[in-house]
């Protein structure tokens, strides 16, 4: 059995593989294991240093010929609410997000499966089974949560919870300086609602209520349609060789 130190993390480098974002590019990742009592502290330090979490692994790009992946976070107090964002909020006033325990359910997996089939049928997660999904949610030593989105019902004003079918879910790590959106998925048959945008806006508002200064959005990749939406949330900070810096407007 392989043992991983919980005091001094070991870092490993993956073999080159085709980049999922930019055609013709090869990607490599550096990664380490998030295990033991110091996992949450390590996850915080690494997230602030541009890493992302997947289950009990923290990773970041380490590509030899490309630096297109840029770590992005939104400073919630300076976030600018545009007319487009207001339309998304107004169009989803009948939806409410509820924080729940990070525990997988069959309803979540059904939504997850439908989302992958509609949006990412050729992606690396396309073959994920219900067990794979359960591990994505549960296999972690850090503080994380799920936010479930449902329509408001007659009792929502009293319970603070939505009713009816699940239409969106976000798996989110809770850090001392912000919320890190690990993975989110939603009902693909409601394109007019812009549910992906709505969930990010909800997390920005949620972080503000929690007194947390940032929402971490992962990587923005210039030239990738998959990641282009992240450029809309402004102002934003990008991680550079000199640390986190205000980003120029990006498209």
mmCIF file with all atom_site columns, C-alpha atoms in Angstrom, residues 110-119 166-167 185-192 195:
data_model
loop_
_atom_site.group_PDB
_atom_site.id
_atom_site.type_symbol
_atom_site.label_atom_id
_atom_site.label_alt_id
_atom_site.label_comp_id
_atom_site.label_asym_id
_atom_site.label_entity_id
_atom_site.label_seq_id
_atom_site.pdbx_PDB_ins_code
_atom_site.Cartn_x
_atom_site.Cartn_y
_atom_site.Cartn_z
_atom_site.occupancy
_atom_site.B_iso_or_equiv
_atom_site.pdbx_formal_charge
_atom_site.auth_seq_id
_atom_site.auth_comp_id
_atom_site.auth_asym_id
_atom_site.auth_atom_id
_atom_site.pdbx_PDB_model_num
ATOM 1  C CA . UNK A 1 110 ? -29.646 11.989 -12.904 1.00 0.00 ? 110 UNK A CA 1
ATOM 2  C CA . UNK A 1 111 ? -29.228 15.743 -13.444 1.00 0.00 ? 111 UNK A CA 1
ATOM 3  C CA . UNK A 1 112 ? -25.447 15.341 -13.732 1.00 0.00 ? 112 UNK A CA 1
ATOM 4  C CA . UNK A 1 113 ? -25.851 12.582 -16.319 1.00 0.00 ? 113 UNK A CA 1
ATOM 5  C CA . UNK A 1 114 ? -28.279 14.630 -18.399 1.00 0.00 ? 114 UNK A CA 1
ATOM 6  C CA . UNK A 1 115 ? -25.973 17.639 -18.276 1.00 0.00 ? 115 UNK A CA 1
ATOM 7  C CA . UNK A 1 116 ? -22.945 15.649 -19.429 1.00 0.00 ? 116 UNK A CA 1
ATOM 8  C CA . UNK A 1 117 ? -24.858 13.959 -22.227 1.00 0.00 ? 117 UNK A CA 1
ATOM 9  C CA . UNK A 1 118 ? -26.141 17.293 -23.528 1.00 0.00 ? 118 UNK A CA 1
ATOM 10 C CA . UNK A 1 119 ? -23.105 19.517 -22.992 1.00 0.00 ? 119 UNK A CA 1
ATOM 11 C CA . UNK A 1 166 ? -33.613 19.683 -8.948  1.00 0.00 ? 166 UNK A CA 1
ATOM 12 C CA . UNK A 1 167 ? -32.495 22.028 -11.746 1.00 0.00 ? 167 UNK A CA 1
ATOM 13 C CA . UNK A 1 185 ? -24.101 21.300 -13.508 1.00 0.00 ? 185 UNK A CA 1
ATOM 14 C CA . UNK A 1 186 ? -27.676 22.128 -14.393 1.00 0.00 ? 186 UNK A CA 1
ATOM 15 C CA . UNK A 1 187 ? -30.763 21.264 -16.404 1.00 0.00 ? 187 UNK A CA 1
ATOM 16 C CA . UNK A 1 188 ? -29.678 21.574 -20.063 1.00 0.00 ? 188 UNK A CA 1
ATOM 17 C CA . UNK A 1 189 ? -33.238 22.018 -21.378 1.00 0.00 ? 189 UNK A CA 1
ATOM 18 C CA . UNK A 1 190 ? -33.606 25.500 -19.880 1.00 0.00 ? 190 UNK A CA 1
ATOM 19 C CA . UNK A 1 191 ? -31.201 27.562 -22.012 1.00 0.00 ? 191 UNK A CA 1
ATOM 20 C CA . UNK A 1 192 ? -33.172 30.796 -21.647 1.00 0.00 ? 192 UNK A CA 1
ATOM 21 C CA . UNK A 1 195 ? -28.491 28.636 -15.111 1.00 0.00 ? 195 UNK A CA 1
#
